[in-house]
Short mmCIF file of C-alpha atoms in Angstrom, two decimals:
data_model
loop_
_atom_site.label_atom_id
_atom_site.label_comp_id
_atom_site.label_asym_id
_atom_site.label_seq_id
_atom_site.Cartn_x
_atom_site.Cartn_y
_atom_site.Cartn_z
CA UNK A 1 0.11 -0.08 0.39
CA UNK A 2 1.18 3.28 -0.87
CA UNK A 3 1.93 5.82 1.94
CA UNK A 4 1.23 9.74 0.92
CA UNK A 5 3.87 11.67 2.34
CA UNK A 6 3.05 15.71 3.07
CA UNK A 7 5.27 17.75 2.21
CA UNK A 8 5.78 21.09 5.02
CA UNK A 9 7.66 24.23 4.45
CA UNK A 10 10.15 24.34 7.49
CA UNK A 11 10.11 28.32 8.92
CA UNK A 12 14.04 30.19 8.82
CA UNK A 13 14.63 33.33 9.80
CA UNK A 14 15.43 35.91 7.77
CA UNK A 15 19.29 36.32 9.26
CA UNK A 16 19.76 32.45 7.62
CA UNK A 17 17.71 33.15 4.18
CA UNK A 18 20.82 36.11 3.86
CA UNK A 19 23.48 33.68 4.93
CA UNK A 20 22.55 31.49 2.74
CA UNK A 21 22.23 33.22 -0.28
CA UNK A 22 25.17 35.11 0.50
CA UNK A 23 26.53 31.46 0.27
CA UNK A 24 25.25 30.19 -3.14
CA UNK A 25 26.57 34.19 -4.88
CA UNK A 26 29.97 33.57 -3.82
CA UNK A 27 29.79 30.10 -5.13
CA UNK A 28 28.27 31.19 -8.45
CA UNK A 29 30.67 33.94 -8.63
CA UNK A 30 33.60 31.20 -8.15
CA UNK A 31 32.20 29.42 -10.61
CA UNK A 32 32.18 32.44 -13.19
CA UNK A 33 35.79 33.42 -12.21
CA UNK A 34 37.08 29.75 -13.10
CA UNK A 35 35.10 29.59 -16.73
CA UNK A 36 36.50 33.50 -17.12
CA UNK A 37 40.28 32.22 -16.36
CA UNK A 38 40.00 28.79 -18.20
CA UNK A 39 39.03 30.61 -21.22
CA UNK A 40 41.63 33.38 -21.10
CA UNK A 41 44.58 30.88 -20.93
CA UNK A 42 42.74 29.21 -23.76
CA UNK A 43 43.16 32.22 -25.77
CA UNK A 44 46.35 33.68 -23.96
CA UNK A 45 47.59 29.53 -25.74
CA UNK A 46 45.62 30.42 -29.31
CA UNK A 47 47.08 33.76 -29.78
CA UNK A 48 50.52 32.50 -28.64
CA UNK A 49 50.40 29.54 -31.16
CA UNK A 50 49.20 31.66 -34.18
CA UNK A 51 51.67 34.11 -33.54
CA UNK A 52 54.40 31.48 -33.40
CA UNK A 53 53.51 30.40 -36.48
CA UNK A 54 53.51 33.77 -37.63
CA UNK A 55 56.67 34.22 -36.29
CA UNK A 56 58.73 31.13 -37.15
CA UNK A 57 61.20 30.74 -39.82
CA UNK A 58 62.12 27.56 -41.51
CA UNK A 59 65.48 26.54 -42.95
CA UNK A 60 64.39 22.84 -44.48
CA UNK A 61 61.51 20.89 -45.28
CA UNK A 62 60.09 17.16 -45.18
CA UNK A 63 58.46 15.50 -48.08
CA UNK A 64 54.88 14.49 -47.46
CA UNK A 65 54.49 13.15 -51.47
CA UNK A 66 56.15 12.64 -54.37
CA UNK A 67 54.98 12.58 -57.97
CA UNK A 68 57.67 12.31 -61.06
CA UNK A 69 56.38 13.71 -64.43
CA UNK A 70 57.22 14.37 -67.67
CA UNK A 71 57.43 17.91 -67.91
CA UNK A 72 59.06 20.63 -70.17
CA UNK A 73 60.82 24.14 -69.37
CA UNK A 74 57.97 25.75 -71.52
CA UNK A 75 54.97 24.53 -69.12
CA UNK A 76 53.95 27.16 -66.44
CA UNK A 77 51.85 26.53 -63.55
CA UNK A 78 48.88 27.88 -61.53
CA UNK A 79 46.70 26.86 -58.67
CA UNK A 80 43.11 26.70 -58.96
CA UNK A 81 40.20 25.56 -56.66
CA UNK A 82 43.09 23.32 -54.53
CA UNK A 83 44.37 21.17 -57.74
CA UNK A 84 47.26 22.13 -60.12
CA UNK A 85 47.10 23.83 -63.95
CA UNK A 86 49.89 22.78 -66.12
CA UNK A 87 49.69 24.65 -69.46
CA UNK A 88 52.07 25.32 -72.96
CA UNK A 89 51.26 25.74 -76.71
CA UNK A 90 49.81 22.37 -77.12
CA UNK A 91 47.16 22.64 -74.04
CA UNK A 92 46.12 22.80 -70.20
CA UNK A 93 45.93 19.41 -67.68
CA UNK A 94 44.23 20.23 -64.45
CA UNK A 95 45.87 17.36 -62.09
CA UNK A 96 44.91 16.89 -58.11
CA UNK A 97 47.73 16.81 -55.64
CA UNK A 98 47.62 13.01 -56.11
CA UNK A 99 48.25 13.41 -59.83
CA UNK A 100 45.39 12.07 -60.56
CA UNK A 101 43.70 13.79 -64.41
CA UNK A 102 40.70 16.08 -63.71
CA UNK A 103 40.38 17.41 -67.32
CA UNK A 104 42.48 18.12 -69.85
CA UNK A 105 42.05 20.34 -73.49
CA UNK A 106 44.31 20.47 -76.40
CA UNK A 107 45.23 23.37 -78.10
CA UNK A 108 48.08 25.21 -80.45
CA UNK A 109 48.53 28.76 -79.33
CA UNK A 110 52.04 30.51 -79.79
CA UNK A 111 51.31 32.48 -76.36
CA UNK A 112 49.28 30.91 -74.07
CA UNK A 113 47.76 32.98 -71.21
CA UNK A 114 45.81 32.66 -68.29
CA UNK A 115 43.69 34.61 -66.65
CA UNK A 116 40.82 33.30 -63.72
CA UNK A 117 38.45 34.50 -61.27
CA UNK A 118 36.79 32.45 -58.69
CA UNK A 119 35.76 29.05 -60.21
CA UNK A 120 36.22 30.61 -63.79
CA UNK A 121 39.21 31.02 -65.75
CA UNK A 122 39.83 31.73 -69.71
CA UNK A 123 42.94 30.25 -71.72
CA UNK A 124 43.65 32.56 -74.71
CA UNK A 125 46.23 32.93 -77.37
CA UNK A 126 47.86 36.64 -76.73
CA UNK A 127 48.49 37.75 -80.41
CA UNK A 128 46.17 35.15 -81.50
CA UNK A 129 42.56 34.47 -81.67
CA UNK A 130 41.63 31.69 -79.42
CA UNK A 131 39.71 31.61 -76.47
CA UNK A 132 38.67 28.91 -74.03
CA UNK A 133 36.58 29.50 -70.83
CA UNK A 134 36.95 27.27 -68.45
CA UNK A 135 34.83 25.91 -65.18
CA UNK A 136 36.00 23.50 -62.56
CA UNK A 137 34.82 20.39 -64.74
CA UNK A 138 36.33 21.72 -67.77
CA UNK A 139 35.83 23.79 -70.72
CA UNK A 140 32.57 25.57 -70.82
CA UNK A 141 33.08 27.10 -74.61
CA UNK A 142 35.41 28.13 -77.17
CA UNK A 143 35.28 31.38 -78.62
CA UNK A 144 37.23 31.31 -81.55
CA UNK A 145 37.79 35.53 -82.80
CA UNK A 146 38.53 36.88 -86.17
CA UNK A 147 41.09 39.86 -84.54
CA UNK A 148 44.13 38.88 -82.59
CA UNK A 149 43.88 39.15 -79.15
CA UNK A 150 45.49 41.50 -77.19
CA UNK A 151 43.79 40.70 -73.28
CA UNK A 152 41.23 38.74 -71.85
CA UNK A 153 39.78 39.26 -68.61
CA UNK A 154 37.10 36.95 -66.83
CA UNK A 155 33.90 37.39 -64.37
CA UNK A 156 32.92 34.67 -61.69
CA UNK A 157 30.02 33.95 -63.74
CA UNK A 158 32.22 33.32 -66.79
CA UNK A 159 31.65 36.48 -68.30
CA UNK A 160 34.95 37.57 -70.78
CA UNK A 161 35.75 41.27 -71.98
CA UNK A 162 38.13 41.02 -74.68
CA UNK A 163 40.66 43.84 -75.89
CA UNK A 164 41.96 43.31 -79.67
CA UNK A 165 43.87 45.44 -82.09
CA UNK A 166 44.31 45.18 -86.22
CA UNK A 167 45.82 47.49 -88.13
CA UNK A 168 45.00 51.13 -86.47
CA UNK A 169 41.98 50.00 -85.09
CA UNK A 170 40.85 48.41 -81.55
CA UNK A 171 38.07 46.17 -80.50
CA UNK A 172 36.48 45.82 -77.23
CA UNK A 173 33.59 43.50 -76.68
CA UNK A 174 31.88 41.55 -73.83
CA UNK A 175 30.88 37.32 -74.46
CA UNK A 176 29.14 35.43 -71.75
CA UNK A 177 30.56 32.10 -71.16
CA UNK A 178 28.74 30.44 -74.38
CA UNK A 179 30.17 32.76 -76.56
CA UNK A 180 26.85 35.74 -77.16
CA UNK A 181 28.20 38.91 -77.97
CA UNK A 182 26.29 40.95 -75.13
CA UNK A 183 28.64 44.83 -76.16
CA UNK A 184 30.93 46.09 -78.00
CA UNK A 185 32.96 49.41 -79.05
CA UNK A 186 36.13 50.42 -81.76
CA UNK A 187 38.79 52.91 -81.30
CA UNK A 188 40.43 54.19 -84.12
CA UNK A 189 44.05 55.90 -83.61
CA UNK A 190 43.79 58.59 -86.09
CA UNK A 191 42.13 59.77 -82.93
CA UNK A 192 45.95 60.19 -81.23
CA UNK A 193 44.27 57.69 -78.91
CA UNK A 194 44.05 53.95 -78.34
CA UNK A 195 43.59 51.29 -75.70
CA UNK A 196 46.30 49.75 -73.00
CA UNK A 197 44.28 47.48 -71.21
CA UNK A 198 40.90 46.47 -69.34
CA UNK A 199 39.06 45.58 -66.41
CA UNK A 200 36.32 43.39 -65.64
CA UNK A 201 34.56 43.25 -62.43
CA UNK A 202 33.79 40.29 -61.03
CA UNK A 203 30.11 40.22 -61.05
CA UNK A 204 30.61 41.39 -64.35
CA UNK A 205 28.96 44.57 -65.21
CA UNK A 206 31.47 46.56 -64.74
CA UNK A 207 34.20 47.54 -67.06
CA UNK A 208 37.08 49.61 -66.93
CA UNK A 209 39.26 50.74 -69.98
CA UNK A 210 42.99 52.08 -69.55
CA UNK A 211 43.39 55.17 -72.81
CA UNK A 212 46.86 56.16 -73.50
CA UNK A 213 47.08 59.69 -75.72
CA UNK A 214 50.10 61.07 -77.04
CA UNK A 215 49.10 64.06 -78.76
CA UNK A 216 52.13 66.49 -79.72
CA UNK A 217 54.48 64.61 -77.66
CA UNK A 218 52.47 65.11 -74.47
CA UNK A 219 50.95 61.80 -72.30
CA UNK A 220 47.83 61.38 -71.27
CA UNK A 221 46.28 58.56 -69.38
CA UNK A 222 42.18 58.31 -69.43
CA UNK A 223 40.23 55.93 -67.43
CA UNK A 224 36.58 54.82 -68.16
CA UNK A 225 34.55 53.37 -66.72
CA UNK A 226 31.37 51.62 -68.00
CA UNK A 227 28.22 50.33 -66.71
CA UNK A 228 26.02 47.40 -68.69
CA UNK A 229 23.72 46.98 -65.34
CA UNK A 230 20.37 49.34 -65.09
CA UNK A 231 22.55 52.44 -63.74
CA UNK A 232 24.74 52.23 -66.96
CA UNK A 233 21.25 52.04 -69.14
CA UNK A 234 20.88 56.09 -68.22
CA UNK A 235 24.09 57.25 -69.12
CA UNK A 236 25.56 57.82 -72.50
CA UNK A 237 27.23 54.73 -73.98
CA UNK A 238 26.99 53.22 -70.41
CA UNK A 239 30.06 55.65 -69.77
CA UNK A 240 29.56 56.23 -65.49
CA UNK A 241 32.63 58.24 -65.41
CA UNK A 242 35.89 59.62 -66.96
CA UNK A 243 39.52 60.58 -65.24
CA UNK A 244 42.19 62.05 -67.09
CA UNK A 245 46.18 61.98 -65.68
CA UNK A 246 48.93 64.52 -67.92
CA UNK A 247 51.92 63.02 -67.72
CA UNK A 248 50.62 59.52 -66.54
CA UNK A 249 50.87 55.58 -68.53
CA UNK A 250 48.96 53.17 -67.13
CA UNK A 251 50.09 49.50 -68.41
CA UNK A 252 48.05 47.84 -66.27
CA UNK A 253 44.85 48.07 -64.71
CA UNK A 254 42.80 45.25 -62.75
CA UNK A 255 39.64 45.10 -60.74
CA UNK A 256 40.15 43.69 -57.15
CA UNK A 257 36.45 42.48 -57.20
CA UNK A 258 33.42 44.18 -57.89
CA UNK A 259 33.43 47.43 -56.00
CA UNK A 260 37.51 48.26 -56.66
CA UNK A 261 39.57 48.71 -59.99
CA UNK A 262 43.32 49.69 -59.14
CA UNK A 263 45.84 51.32 -61.88
CA UNK A 264 49.19 51.09 -61.64
CA UNK A 265 52.22 52.38 -63.06
CA UNK A 266 56.07 52.73 -62.49
CA UNK A 267 55.44 55.66 -60.34
CA UNK A 268 52.55 54.47 -58.25
CA UNK A 269 48.93 53.33 -58.34
CA UNK A 270 45.39 54.86 -58.29
CA UNK A 271 42.57 53.25 -56.15
CA UNK A 272 39.21 53.74 -57.73
CA UNK A 273 35.95 52.81 -55.66
CA UNK A 274 31.74 52.77 -56.47
CA UNK A 275 29.12 49.77 -56.55
CA UNK A 276 27.90 51.47 -59.70
CA UNK A 277 30.02 54.60 -59.81
CA UNK A 278 33.64 54.31 -59.44
CA UNK A 279 35.94 57.32 -58.96
CA UNK A 280 39.49 57.91 -57.24
CA UNK A 281 39.57 56.77 -53.52
CA UNK A 282 43.34 56.42 -52.29
CA UNK A 283 46.70 57.95 -54.65
CA UNK A 284 50.02 56.47 -53.55
CA UNK A 285 53.23 57.27 -55.60
CA UNK A 286 56.35 54.87 -54.78
CA UNK A 287 59.38 56.52 -53.68
CA UNK A 288 62.05 55.94 -55.91
CA UNK A 289 62.48 53.87 -59.05
CA UNK A 290 60.41 50.87 -58.66
CA UNK A 291 62.05 47.12 -59.98
CA UNK A 292 58.41 45.38 -59.74
CA UNK A 293 54.92 45.37 -59.23
CA UNK A 294 52.87 42.72 -58.48
CA UNK A 295 49.55 42.04 -56.82
CA UNK A 296 46.46 40.21 -55.95
CA UNK A 297 42.97 41.11 -54.78
CA UNK A 298 43.66 42.43 -51.30
CA UNK A 299 47.34 44.12 -52.03
CA UNK A 300 49.77 45.35 -54.20
CA UNK A 301 53.70 44.80 -53.61
CA UNK A 302 57.14 46.78 -55.17
CA UNK A 303 60.47 46.25 -55.28
CA UNK A 304 62.98 48.69 -55.33
CA UNK A 305 66.68 49.12 -55.64
CA UNK A 306 67.16 48.73 -51.41
CA UNK A 307 68.83 52.57 -50.39
CA UNK A 308 70.64 50.91 -47.21
CA UNK A 309 71.48 47.57 -48.14
CA UNK A 310 73.34 47.35 -51.45
CA UNK A 311 73.11 44.33 -53.70
CA UNK A 312 69.30 43.98 -51.63
CA UNK A 313 66.31 44.59 -53.47
CA UNK A 314 63.49 46.44 -50.43
CA UNK A 315 59.56 45.11 -50.93
CA UNK A 316 56.74 46.97 -49.67
CA UNK A 317 53.42 45.78 -49.43
CA UNK A 318 50.62 48.15 -49.54
CA UNK A 319 46.59 47.58 -48.25
CA UNK A 320 43.68 48.78 -50.56
CA UNK A 321 43.30 51.83 -48.37
CA UNK A 322 46.94 52.39 -49.48
CA UNK A 323 48.65 51.89 -46.08
CA UNK A 324 52.22 49.71 -45.71
CA UNK A 325 51.61 46.39 -44.13
CA UNK A 326 54.76 44.85 -45.02
CA UNK A 327 58.17 45.33 -45.91
CA UNK A 328 61.53 43.42 -46.23
CA UNK A 329 64.96 43.10 -48.17
CA UNK A 330 65.88 40.15 -50.18
CA UNK A 331 69.31 39.37 -51.74
CA UNK A 332 68.03 37.23 -54.53
CA UNK A 333 68.56 38.41 -57.64
CA UNK A 334 64.95 36.78 -58.59
CA UNK A 335 63.24 36.04 -61.52
CA UNK A 336 59.47 36.51 -59.92
CA UNK A 337 58.25 37.60 -57.50
CA UNK A 338 54.39 37.24 -56.34
CA UNK A 339 51.26 36.43 -53.68
CA UNK A 340 50.71 32.84 -53.19
CA UNK A 341 47.21 31.92 -52.52
CA UNK A 342 47.65 32.60 -48.25
CA UNK A 343 49.07 36.10 -49.26
CA UNK A 344 52.69 35.50 -48.62
CA UNK A 345 55.50 36.53 -50.87
CA UNK A 346 57.40 34.24 -52.42
CA UNK A 347 60.88 35.70 -54.53
CA UNK A 348 62.58 33.00 -56.43
CA UNK A 349 64.95 32.94 -58.85
CA UNK A 350 66.24 29.64 -60.97
CA UNK A 351 67.06 27.79 -57.86
CA UNK A 352 66.25 29.75 -54.91
CA UNK A 353 62.89 30.70 -53.20
CA UNK A 354 62.37 33.14 -50.35
CA UNK A 355 58.96 33.21 -48.77
CA UNK A 356 57.52 36.66 -46.22
CA UNK A 357 54.62 36.47 -44.53
CA UNK A 358 52.67 39.71 -44.62
CA UNK A 359 53.88 40.45 -40.64
CA UNK A 360 57.35 40.94 -42.74
CA UNK A 361 59.09 38.17 -41.36
CA UNK A 362 61.04 35.76 -43.55
CA UNK A 363 59.64 32.53 -43.48
CA UNK A 364 61.50 30.58 -45.69
CA UNK A 365 64.95 30.33 -47.62
CA UNK A 366 66.00 27.65 -49.56
CA UNK A 367 68.05 26.58 -52.62
CA UNK A 368 67.22 23.42 -54.41
CA UNK A 369 69.19 21.39 -56.36
CA UNK A 370 66.84 20.77 -59.11
CA UNK A 371 65.59 24.30 -61.19
CA UNK A 372 62.44 25.71 -59.33
CA UNK A 373 59.26 26.29 -61.78
CA UNK A 374 56.21 27.05 -59.39
CA UNK A 375 56.05 27.17 -55.84
CA UNK A 376 52.19 26.75 -54.39
CA UNK A 377 50.59 27.14 -51.06
CA UNK A 378 48.73 24.71 -48.98
CA UNK A 379 46.22 23.98 -46.81
CA UNK A 380 47.91 25.24 -43.50
CA UNK A 381 50.81 27.36 -42.66
CA UNK A 382 53.77 24.65 -42.75
CA UNK A 383 52.63 22.97 -46.11
CA UNK A 384 53.29 23.85 -49.90
CA UNK A 385 53.71 22.24 -53.29
CA UNK A 386 56.89 22.56 -54.82
CA UNK A 387 56.71 21.90 -58.38
CA UNK A 388 60.50 21.05 -59.80
CA UNK A 389 61.78 19.87 -62.40
CA UNK A 390 60.82 15.88 -62.64
CA UNK A 391 59.00 15.95 -59.99
CA UNK A 392 56.32 17.76 -57.74
CA UNK A 393 56.31 17.66 -54.06
CA UNK A 394 53.95 18.13 -51.06
CA UNK A 395 56.04 19.23 -48.16
CA UNK A 396 55.85 20.34 -44.51
CA UNK A 397 58.27 22.92 -43.18
CA UNK A 398 60.50 21.93 -40.27
#
């Protein structure tokens, strides 16, 4: 038989309740302090580890995987969606890091040139007439032009802008990824002004054009912006802004995403910004005679002959606000300097390389026994792919 129990309240005086509440609060505060101390300690350790990786330098490496290959000094290599592209005059091949073929495309080009944006890339024959639009599974479409190609830009959805030249006429055309012409224009050199370069925004809606005017022996560069969206439809010839600069020559212009474009010269660079109507935001003048200019979508780098160290090159890197974020020197008589995918700076010649972090640390320096073709950054701070003559090495720095 079940027994019924009556619950009864026990009376306690006010002093006892206050003492009990004080003990509960003290206990809670101790627990909160313990948790806070543990969290702070964890964050300190995590920051310390990350700072240690950021400041650490390496002089050697271990090979974690090696692939023998039949290569050619004429081949070039690029990273693409975690894979490796190899291309030359005869075609382009995409393989994963285990050397498994993903796709390939044969062609005949005298000067194969690659440009990419997000998941799309274009391979075109500079001075020729062929353009291949490629996505992660292979070729999407081939566009065959009738006029020699100067340069090609591609947007994130596969739209391409093409600058061509024949005799005294330059042509600019915009195509979708299936080869349908979207817009175009012609420029005649007898007007003493001609296109030098073009840049296409990642959304494919804005096109920038760099024009050089040499009237009466004077040099003037003019950069014009065209918007092919709804805003540009209300403007004459879709032109949403034009800016001229006397005694300036911009051999290269480049869109850094959707809303930012950079015009590069041997004297400095100009950053333009705007979602619909780009305008100059920041102008930076280089200090002294530059040797090289290199960039990615986040940074612009320049090298000079070092004023403090004879026989050294001084490296300086700017962010997209024009602020200096990195400086260091290299004694390497380099043949190429570039940003890796992890924003580190790689300086290399035929056999040697140096890698600098964006925090100005010389992270890695090494001279190889074999000819060095390319270095690609890996999935973490210490893994890389070294593409050498006859082999591809997956490595971990140590």
